[in-house]
PDB file of C-alpha atoms in Angstrom:
ATOM      1  CA  MET T1329      27.754  51.933   2.894  1.00  0.00           C
ATOM      2  CA  THR T1330      29.903  54.500   4.533  1.00  0.00           C
ATOM      3  CA  ALA T1331      30.114  58.010   3.056  1.00  0.00           C
ATOM      4  CA  HIS T1332      33.665  58.102   2.938  1.00  0.00           C
ATOM      5  CA  THR T1333      34.392  54.882   0.995  1.00  0.00           C
ATOM      6  CA  SER T1334      35.427  55.748  -2.634  1.00  0.00           C
ATOM      7  CA  LEU T1335      33.821  54.363  -5.611  1.00  0.00           C
ATOM      8  CA  PRO T1336      36.823  52.162  -6.820  1.00  0.00           C
ATOM      9  CA  ARG T1337      36.886  50.576  -3.327  1.00  0.00           C
ATOM     10  CA  ARG T1338      33.149  49.960  -3.296  1.00  0.00           C
ATOM     11  CA  ALA T1339      33.464  48.516  -6.901  1.00  0.00           C
ATOM     12  CA  ALA T1340      36.166  46.232  -5.680  1.00  0.00           C
ATOM     13  CA  ALA T1341      34.271  45.146  -2.786  1.00  0.00           C
ATOM     14  CA  GLU T1342      31.217  44.534  -5.373  1.00  0.00           C
ATOM     15  CA  LEU T1343      33.505  42.562  -7.584  1.00  0.00           C
ATOM     16  CA  ILE T1344      35.363  40.444  -4.691  1.00  0.00           C
ATOM     17  CA  GLY T1345      32.037  39.775  -2.756  1.00  0.00           C
ATOM     18  CA  THR T1346      30.337  38.539  -5.994  1.00  0.00           C
ATOM     19  CA  ALA T1347      33.160  36.334  -6.932  1.00  0.00           C
ATOM     20  CA  GLY T1348      33.318  34.808  -3.570  1.00  0.00           C
ATOM     21  CA  LEU T1349      29.445  34.227  -3.665  1.00  0.00           C
ATOM     22  CA  LEU T1350      30.109  32.316  -6.906  1.00  0.00           C
ATOM     23  CA  VAL T1351      32.861  30.158  -5.413  1.00  0.00           C
ATOM     24  CA  VAL T1352      30.597  29.331  -2.463  1.00  0.00           C
ATOM     25  CA  VAL T1353      27.413  28.533  -4.749  1.00  0.00           C
ATOM     26  CA  ILE T1354      29.371  26.506  -7.369  1.00  0.00           C
ATOM     27  CA  GLY T1355      32.051  25.112  -5.128  1.00  0.00           C
ATOM     28  CA  SER T1356      29.494  23.690  -2.659  1.00  0.00           C
ATOM     29  CA  GLY T1357      27.600  22.167  -5.467  1.00  0.00           C
ATOM     30  CA  LEU T1358      30.392  20.414  -7.033  1.00  0.00           C
ATOM     31  CA  LYS T1359      31.642  18.988  -3.503  1.00  0.00           C
ATOM     32  CA  ALA T1360      28.004  17.997  -2.857  1.00  0.00           C
ATOM     33  CA  ALA T1361      27.645  16.208  -6.101  1.00  0.00           C
ATOM     34  CA  GLU T1362      31.173  14.727  -5.571  1.00  0.00           C
ATOM     35  CA  LEU T1363      30.171  13.290  -2.175  1.00  0.00           C
ATOM     36  CA  SER T1364      26.787  12.213  -2.984  1.00  0.00           C
ATOM     37  CA  PRO T1365      24.722  10.777  -6.125  1.00  0.00           C
ATOM     38  CA  ASP T1366      21.504  11.775  -4.429  1.00  0.00           C
ATOM     39  CA  ALA T1367      20.326  15.025  -5.882  1.00  0.00           C
ATOM     40  CA  GLY T1368      18.183  15.788  -2.817  1.00  0.00           C
ATOM     41  CA  VAL T1369      21.161  15.589  -0.580  1.00  0.00           C
ATOM     42  CA  ALA T1370      23.297  17.645  -2.902  1.00  0.00           C
ATOM     43  CA  LEU T1371      20.762  20.459  -3.079  1.00  0.00           C
ATOM     44  CA  ILE T1372      20.363  20.373   0.934  1.00  0.00           C
ATOM     45  CA  ALA T1373      24.068  20.861   1.212  1.00  0.00           C
ATOM     46  CA  ASN T1374      24.305  23.584  -1.632  1.00  0.00           C
ATOM     47  CA  SER T1375      21.476  25.546  -0.352  1.00  0.00           C
ATOM     48  CA  PHE T1376      22.777  25.268   3.266  1.00  0.00           C
ATOM     49  CA  VAL T1377      26.516  26.453   2.455  1.00  0.00           C
ATOM     50  CA  SER T1378      25.102  29.106   0.001  1.00  0.00           C
ATOM     51  CA  ALA T1379      22.984  30.713   2.689  1.00  0.00           C
ATOM     52  CA  ILE T1380      26.019  30.783   5.340  1.00  0.00           C
ATOM     53  CA  GLY T1381      28.272  32.122   2.531  1.00  0.00           C
ATOM     54  CA  LEU T1382      26.002  34.825   1.433  1.00  0.00           C
ATOM     55  CA  GLY T1383      25.388  35.873   5.042  1.00  0.00           C
ATOM     56  CA  LEU T1384      28.878  36.181   5.944  1.00  0.00           C
ATOM     57  CA  ILE T1385      29.762  38.227   2.644  1.00  0.00           C
ATOM     58  CA  ILE T1386      27.023  40.678   2.938  1.00  0.00           C
ATOM     59  CA  THR T1387      28.041  40.922   6.605  1.00  0.00           C
ATOM     60  CA  LEU T1388      31.638  41.619   5.516  1.00  0.00           C
ATOM     61  CA  PHE T1389      31.248  43.851   2.532  1.00  0.00           C
ATOM     62  CA  GLY T1390      28.105  45.708   3.475  1.00  0.00           C
ATOM     63  CA  PRO T1391      29.733  48.591   5.210  1.00  0.00           C
ATOM     64  CA  LEU T1392      31.981  49.136   2.280  1.00  0.00           C
ATOM     65  CA  SER T1393      29.575  48.874  -0.813  1.00  0.00           C
ATOM     66  CA  GLY T1394      26.238  47.768   0.645  1.00  0.00           C
ATOM     67  CA  ALA T1395      26.980  44.101  -0.468  1.00  0.00           C
ATOM     68  CA  HIS T1396      24.430  44.276  -3.271  1.00  0.00           C
ATOM     69  CA  LEU T1397      26.253  41.397  -5.198  1.00  0.00           C
ATOM     70  CA  ASN T1398      23.181  41.690  -7.474  1.00  0.00           C
ATOM     71  CA  PRO T1399      22.333  44.034 -10.400  1.00  0.00           C
ATOM     72  CA  VAL T1400      18.797  43.580  -9.495  1.00  0.00           C
ATOM     73  CA  VAL T1401      19.546  44.615  -5.949  1.00  0.00           C
ATOM     74  CA  THR T1402      21.680  47.588  -7.340  1.00  0.00           C
ATOM     75  CA  LEU T1403      18.832  48.825  -9.589  1.00  0.00           C
ATOM     76  CA  ALA T1404      16.149  48.497  -6.914  1.00  0.00           C
ATOM     77  CA  SER T1405      18.409  50.535  -4.433  1.00  0.00           C
ATOM     78  CA  TRP T1406      18.824  53.142  -7.153  1.00  0.00           C
ATOM     79  CA  TRP T1407      15.291  53.408  -8.000  1.00  0.00           C
ATOM     80  CA  ALA T1408      14.251  53.598  -4.283  1.00  0.00           C
ATOM     81  CA  ARG T1409      17.101  56.020  -3.365  1.00  0.00           C
ATOM     82  CA  ARG T1410      17.958  53.767  -0.490  1.00  0.00           C
ATOM     83  CA  THR T1411      21.777  52.754  -0.169  1.00  0.00           C
ATOM     84  CA  GLY T1412      22.501  53.256   3.585  1.00  0.00           C
ATOM     85  CA  GLY T1413      21.075  56.813   3.392  1.00  0.00           C
ATOM     86  CA  GLU T1414      22.905  57.728   0.140  1.00  0.00           C
ATOM     87  CA  ARG T1415      21.996  57.655  -3.411  1.00  0.00           C
ATOM     88  CA  LEU T1416      23.739  55.715  -6.265  1.00  0.00           C
ATOM     89  CA  GLY T1417      23.986  57.726  -9.569  1.00  0.00           C
ATOM     90  CA  GLY T1418      23.622  56.295 -12.905  1.00  0.00           C
ATOM     91  CA  ARG T1419      27.631  56.025 -13.183  1.00  0.00           C
ATOM     92  CA  GLU T1420      27.866  54.304  -9.944  1.00  0.00           C
ATOM     93  CA  VAL T1421      25.014  51.833 -10.891  1.00  0.00           C
ATOM     94  CA  LEU T1422      27.142  51.074 -14.161  1.00  0.00           C
ATOM     95  CA  VAL T1423      30.272  50.559 -12.249  1.00  0.00           C
ATOM     96  CA  TYR T1424      28.415  48.339  -9.931  1.00  0.00           C
ATOM     97  CA  VAL T1425      26.714  46.139 -12.388  1.00  0.00           C
ATOM     98  CA  VAL T1426      30.161  45.735 -14.295  1.00  0.00           C
ATOM     99  CA  ALA T1427      31.774  44.719 -11.281  1.00  0.00           C
ATOM    100  CA  GLN T1428      29.320  42.226 -10.220  1.00  0.00           C
ATOM    101  CA  THR T1429      29.282  40.610 -13.614  1.00  0.00           C
ATOM    102  CA  ALA T1430      32.912  40.440 -13.963  1.00  0.00           C
ATOM    103  CA  GLY T1431      33.306  38.974 -10.244  1.00  0.00           C
ATOM    104  CA  ALA T1432      30.584  36.342 -11.070  1.00  0.00           C
ATOM    105  CA  ILE T1433      32.520  35.214 -14.177  1.00  0.00           C
ATOM    106  CA  GLY T1434      35.810  35.133 -12.206  1.00  0.00           C
ATOM    107  CA  GLY T1435      34.329  33.347  -9.216  1.00  0.00           C
ATOM    108  CA  ALA T1436      32.706  30.716 -11.550  1.00  0.00           C
ATOM    109  CA  VAL T1437      36.275  30.152 -13.294  1.00  0.00           C
ATOM    110  CA  LEU T1438      37.900  30.048  -9.953  1.00  0.00           C
ATOM    111  CA  ALA T1439      35.499  27.471  -8.369  1.00  0.00           C
ATOM    112  CA  GLU T1440      36.016  25.170 -11.432  1.00  0.00           C
ATOM    113  CA  ALA T1441      39.686  25.329 -11.234  1.00  0.00           C
ATOM    114  CA  MET T1442      39.852  24.642  -7.759  1.00  0.00           C
ATOM    115  CA  PHE T1443      37.992  21.311  -8.134  1.00  0.00           C
ATOM    116  CA  GLY T1444      40.535  20.470 -11.146  1.00  0.00           C
ATOM    117  CA  ARG T1445      37.953  21.028 -13.767  1.00  0.00           C
ATOM    118  CA  THR T1446      38.738  22.936 -17.151  1.00  0.00           C
ATOM    119  CA  PRO T1447      37.938  26.702 -16.335  1.00  0.00           C
ATOM    120  CA  GLY T1448      35.648  28.344 -18.741  1.00  0.00           C
ATOM    121  CA  THR T1449      33.668  25.517 -19.917  1.00  0.00           C
ATOM    122  CA  PHE T1450      30.017  26.609 -20.673  1.00  0.00           C
ATOM    123  CA  ALA T1451      27.136  24.805 -18.834  1.00  0.00           C
ATOM    124  CA  THR T1452      24.749  22.424 -20.752  1.00  0.00           C
ATOM    125  CA  GLN T1453      22.204  22.229 -18.314  1.00  0.00           C
ATOM    126  CA  ALA T1454      19.238  23.913 -20.103  1.00  0.00           C
ATOM    127  CA  LEU T1455      16.690  25.653 -17.905  1.00  0.00           C
ATOM    128  CA  ASP T1456      13.726  26.229 -20.165  1.00  0.00           C
ATOM    129  CA  GLY T1457       9.873  26.443 -19.750  1.00  0.00           C
ATOM    130  CA  GLY T1458       7.532  29.243 -18.658  1.00  0.00           C
ATOM    131  CA  HIS T1459       7.129  27.614 -15.108  1.00  0.00           C
ATOM    132  CA  LEU T1460      10.751  28.072 -14.457  1.00  0.00           C
ATOM    133  CA  LEU T1461      10.407  31.631 -15.540  1.00  0.00           C
ATOM    134  CA  VAL T1462       7.481  32.242 -13.163  1.00  0.00           C
ATOM    135  CA  GLY T1463       9.835  30.625 -10.236  1.00  0.00           C
ATOM    136  CA  GLU T1464      12.391  33.107 -11.334  1.00  0.00           C
ATOM    137  CA  VAL T1465      10.144  36.150 -11.009  1.00  0.00           C
ATOM    138  CA  ILE T1466       8.774  35.207  -7.681  1.00  0.00           C
ATOM    139  CA  ALA T1467      12.263  34.249  -6.283  1.00  0.00           C
ATOM    140  CA  THR T1468      13.552  37.696  -7.458  1.00  0.00           C
ATOM    141  CA  ALA T1469      10.483  39.660  -6.239  1.00  0.00           C
ATOM    142  CA  GLY T1470      10.507  37.972  -2.857  1.00  0.00           C
ATOM    143  CA  LEU T1471      14.446  38.920  -2.371  1.00  0.00           C
ATOM    144  CA  VAL T1472      13.649  42.769  -3.402  1.00  0.00           C
ATOM    145  CA  LEU T1473      10.826  42.742  -1.222  1.00  0.00           C
ATOM    146  CA  VAL T1474      12.879  41.308   1.892  1.00  0.00           C
ATOM    147  CA  ILE T1475      15.542  44.011   1.518  1.00  0.00           C
ATOM    148  CA  GLN T1476      13.061  46.848   0.756  1.00  0.00           C
ATOM    149  CA  GLY T1477      10.545  45.908   3.574  1.00  0.00           C
ATOM    150  CA  LEU T1478      13.499  45.495   6.013  1.00  0.00           C
ATOM    151  CA  GLY T1479      14.544  49.104   4.997  1.00  0.00           C
ATOM    152  CA  HIS T1480      11.178  50.565   5.171  1.00  0.00           C
ATOM    153  CA  ILE T1481      10.511  49.446   8.568  1.00  0.00           C
ATOM    154  CA  GLY T1482      14.195  50.563   9.786  1.00  0.00           C
ATOM    155  CA  ARG T1483      15.588  46.920  10.255  1.00  0.00           C
ATOM    156  CA  ASP T1484      18.472  47.106   7.797  1.00  0.00           C
ATOM    157  CA  ARG T1485      20.760  45.364  10.333  1.00  0.00           C
ATOM    158  CA  LEU T1486      18.755  42.179   9.703  1.00  0.00           C
ATOM    159  CA  VAL T1487      19.497  42.061   5.918  1.00  0.00           C
ATOM    160  CA  PRO T1488      22.264  39.747   6.049  1.00  0.00           C
ATOM    161  CA  ALA T1489      20.490  37.031   8.162  1.00  0.00           C
ATOM    162  CA  ALA T1490      17.245  37.606   6.392  1.00  0.00           C
ATOM    163  CA  VAL T1491      18.464  37.547   2.726  1.00  0.00           C
ATOM    164  CA  ALA T1492      20.439  34.331   3.516  1.00  0.00           C
ATOM    165  CA  ALA T1493      17.551  32.763   5.091  1.00  0.00           C
ATOM    166  CA  TYR T1494      15.155  33.654   2.270  1.00  0.00           C
ATOM    167  CA  ILE T1495      17.757  32.420  -0.423  1.00  0.00           C
ATOM    168  CA  ALA T1496      17.817  29.008   1.551  1.00  0.00           C
ATOM    169  CA  ALA T1497      14.107  28.777   1.296  1.00  0.00           C
ATOM    170  CA  ALA T1498      13.667  30.036  -2.104  1.00  0.00           C
ATOM    171  CA  ILE T1499      16.212  27.375  -3.604  1.00  0.00           C
ATOM    172  CA  TRP T1500      13.462  24.720  -2.399  1.00  0.00           C
ATOM    173  CA  PHE T1501      10.073  26.470  -2.819  1.00  0.00           C
ATOM    174  CA  THR T1502      10.744  27.813  -6.382  1.00  0.00           C
ATOM    175  CA  SER T1503      10.575  25.847  -9.442  1.00  0.00           C
ATOM    176  CA  SER T1504      13.835  27.507 -10.847  1.00  0.00           C
ATOM    177  CA  GLY T1505      16.082  27.065  -7.775  1.00  0.00           C
ATOM    178  CA  SER T1506      16.066  30.747  -7.112  1.00  0.00           C
ATOM    179  CA  PHE T1507      19.076  32.029  -9.166  1.00  0.00           C
ATOM    180  CA  ALA T1508      17.624  35.750  -8.474  1.00  0.00           C
ATOM    181  CA  ASN T1509      20.745  37.474  -9.701  1.00  0.00           C
ATOM    182  CA  PRO T1510      21.512  38.443 -13.175  1.00  0.00           C
ATOM    183  CA  ALA T1511      25.268  38.614 -12.817  1.00  0.00           C
ATOM    184  CA  GLY T1512      25.181  35.241 -10.764  1.00  0.00           C
ATOM    185  CA  THR T1513      23.215  33.508 -13.532  1.00  0.00           C
ATOM    186  CA  ILE T1514      25.790  34.757 -16.053  1.00  0.00           C
ATOM    187  CA  GLY T1515      28.756  33.497 -13.947  1.00  0.00           C
ATOM    188  CA  ARG T1516      26.822  30.131 -13.521  1.00  0.00           C
ATOM    189  CA  SER T1517      26.996  29.709 -17.297  1.00  0.00           C
ATOM    190  CA  PHE T1518      30.433  29.196 -16.991  1.00  0.00           C
ATOM    191  CA  SER T1519      30.430  26.101 -14.946  1.00  0.00           C
ATOM    192  CA  ASP T1520      28.973  22.763 -16.513  1.00  0.00           C
ATOM    193  CA  SER T1521      27.902  21.463 -13.051  1.00  0.00           C
ATOM    194  CA  PHE T1522      24.988  20.769 -10.683  1.00  0.00           C
ATOM    195  CA  THR T1523      24.544  24.636 -10.394  1.00  0.00           C
ATOM    196  CA  GLY T1524      25.087  25.773 -13.994  1.00  0.00           C
ATOM    197  CA  ILE T1525      22.774  26.999 -16.540  1.00  0.00           C
ATOM    198  CA  ALA T1526      23.336  26.722 -20.294  1.00  0.00           C
ATOM    199  CA  PRO T1527      23.876  30.162 -22.117  1.00  0.00           C
ATOM    200  CA  GLY T1528      20.922  29.693 -24.224  1.00  0.00           C
ATOM    201  CA  SER T1529      18.728  29.942 -21.069  1.00  0.00           C
ATOM    202  CA  LEU T1530      20.187  33.352 -20.021  1.00  0.00           C
ATOM    203  CA  PRO T1531      17.870  35.594 -21.839  1.00  0.00           C
ATOM    204  CA  GLY T1532      14.691  34.106 -20.342  1.00  0.00           C
ATOM    205  CA  PHE T1533      16.137  34.029 -16.715  1.00  0.00           C
ATOM    206  CA  VAL T1534      17.473  37.475 -16.780  1.00  0.00           C
ATOM    207  CA  ALA T1535      14.337  39.041 -18.139  1.00  0.00           C
ATOM    208  CA  ALA T1536      12.448  37.243 -15.303  1.00  0.00           C
ATOM    209  CA  GLN T1537      14.763  38.436 -12.844  1.00  0.00           C
ATOM    210  CA  LEU T1538      14.461  42.174 -13.946  1.00  0.00           C
ATOM    211  CA  LEU T1539      10.619  41.783 -14.058  1.00  0.00           C
ATOM    212  CA  GLY T1540      10.783  40.213 -10.524  1.00  0.00           C
ATOM    213  CA  GLY T1541      12.738  43.237  -9.304  1.00  0.00           C
ATOM    214  CA  ILE T1542      10.020  45.605 -10.573  1.00  0.00           C
ATOM    215  CA  LEU T1543       7.349  43.504  -8.936  1.00  0.00           C
ATOM    216  CA  GLY T1544       9.368  43.397  -5.606  1.00  0.00           C
ATOM    217  CA  LEU T1545       9.604  47.077  -5.631  1.00  0.00           C
ATOM    218  CA  ALA T1546       5.898  47.491  -6.495  1.00  0.00           C
ATOM    219  CA  LEU T1547       5.030  45.335  -3.581  1.00  0.00           C
ATOM    220  CA  ALA T1548       7.052  47.269  -1.242  1.00  0.00           C
ATOM    221  CA  ALA T1549       6.008  50.536  -2.323  1.00  0.00           C
ATOM    222  CA  PHE T1550       2.122  49.306  -1.932  1.00  0.00           C
ATOM    223  CA  LEU T1551       2.804  47.564   1.425  1.00  0.00           C
ATOM    224  CA  TYR T1552       5.124  50.159   3.111  1.00  0.00           C
ATOM    225  CA  GLY T1553       4.638  53.419   1.304  1.00  0.00           C
ATOM    226  CA  THR T1554       7.243  55.934   2.486  1.00  0.00           C
ATOM    227  CA  ARG T1555      10.089  54.519   4.420  1.00  0.00           C
ATOM    228  CA  ALA T1556       9.314  54.526   8.142  1.00  0.00           C
ATOM    229  CA  LYS T1557      12.608  56.166   9.110  1.00  0.00           C
ATOM    230  CA  ASP T1558      12.213  58.692   6.401  1.00  0.00           C
ATOM    231  CA  ALA T1559       8.725  59.507   7.372  1.00  0.00           C
ATOM    232  CA  ALA T1560       9.541  59.750  11.044  1.00  0.00           C
ATOM    233  CA  ALA T1561      12.558  61.821  10.554  1.00  0.00           C
ATOM    234  CA  PRO T1562      12.369  64.586  12.926  1.00  0.00           C
ATOM    235  CA  GLU T1563      12.300  68.281  11.897  1.00  0.00           C
ATOM    236  CA  VAL T1564      15.443  70.054  12.770  1.00  0.00           C
ATOM    237  CA  THR T1565      14.670  73.682  14.132  1.00  0.00           C
ATOM    238  CA  GLU T1566      17.129  76.426  15.290  1.00  0.00           C
ATOM    239  CA  SER T1567      16.436  77.855  18.883  1.00  0.00           C
ATOM    240  CA  ARG T1568      18.462  80.121  21.147  1.00  0.00           C
ATOM    241  CA  GLU T1569      19.387  79.083  24.515  1.00  0.00           C
ATOM    242  CA  PRO T1570      19.131  81.693  27.532  1.00  0.00           C
ATOM    243  CA  GLU T1571      21.976  84.349  27.194  1.00  0.00           C
ATOM    244  CA  PRO T1572      24.842  83.265  29.607  1.00  0.00           C
ATOM    245  CA  PRO T1573      25.820  85.744  32.265  1.00  0.00           C
ATOM    246  CA  ALA T1574      28.512  88.397  31.327  1.00  0.00           C
ATOM    247  CA  GLY T1575      31.837  87.277  30.988  1.00  0.00           C
ATOM    248  CA  VAL T1576      30.981  83.569  30.551  1.00  0.00           C
ATOM    249  CA  GLY T1577      31.480  83.273  26.797  1.00  0.00           C
ATOM    250  CA  PRO T1578      29.706  83.730  23.668  1.00  0.00           C
ATOM    251  CA  ASP T1579      26.069  82.845  22.850  1.00  0.00           C
ATOM    252  CA  ARG T1580      25.660  79.264  21.730  1.00  0.00           C
ATOM    253  CA  THR T1581      23.152  77.901  19.425  1.00  0.00           C
ATOM    254  CA  ALA T1582      21.248  74.683  20.255  1.00  0.00           C
ATOM    255  CA  TYR T1583      19.623  72.442  17.710  1.00  0.00           C
ATOM    256  CA  GLN T1584      16.351  70.678  18.850  1.00  0.00           C
ATOM    257  CA  ALA T1585      14.710  67.807  17.218  1.00  0.00           C
ATOM    258  CA  VAL T1586      11.010  68.300  17.159  1.00  0.00           C
ATOM    259  CA  GLY T1587       8.803  65.505  16.265  1.00  0.00           C
TER     260      GLY T1587
END
């Protein structure tokens, strides 16, 4: 996130980015189900396209807002005090979460309309059961750990590719299909499709995702402790250069970084 990007522009980036993500996820699911009756083939296509789309969206909107696209990521960034070197205040967190949720709902409605379906129809696919909630906890904890871990070791530039790869894998290795995003989960309840989730299943999934976010933060703190780039930040001290010869000009002050 750039230091000079205003909050309205960052909110717009989160709204548009999250809307785009839901268009990709739901749209690819609708297309896959349309082209193949095989659920496995449809899931391969959906996970592949979702990963590509997610990576591109993070790359595009990351310099503007950090491309959180996810309330759990926003809350984790606020808690860990890491958003590209800047801090999110409570008001900014609220604006981000509202923008993400509105964007997710808008993206779901847009995807439905794009495929000639009735927009705003709630999903009927109930996702109940403790094993699915465990899957969501694991999926979300892993996502937060990937993002926080890369930040701790100073590899933030790898986040777009790493997050995309993780989500593509987590769609397959978790029992829940790795929603791992409260805003995205709410948005997907507006699509009665292959990728939808019934509104009645939302409370359990969102609670599991929030718990997973806490677990991911705890794991990152336990494994990495203080962020590497923060711990290694040089101490800035002031020192004087030798006085220049008379007539050359005023004294100059040099700042040296001492490890």
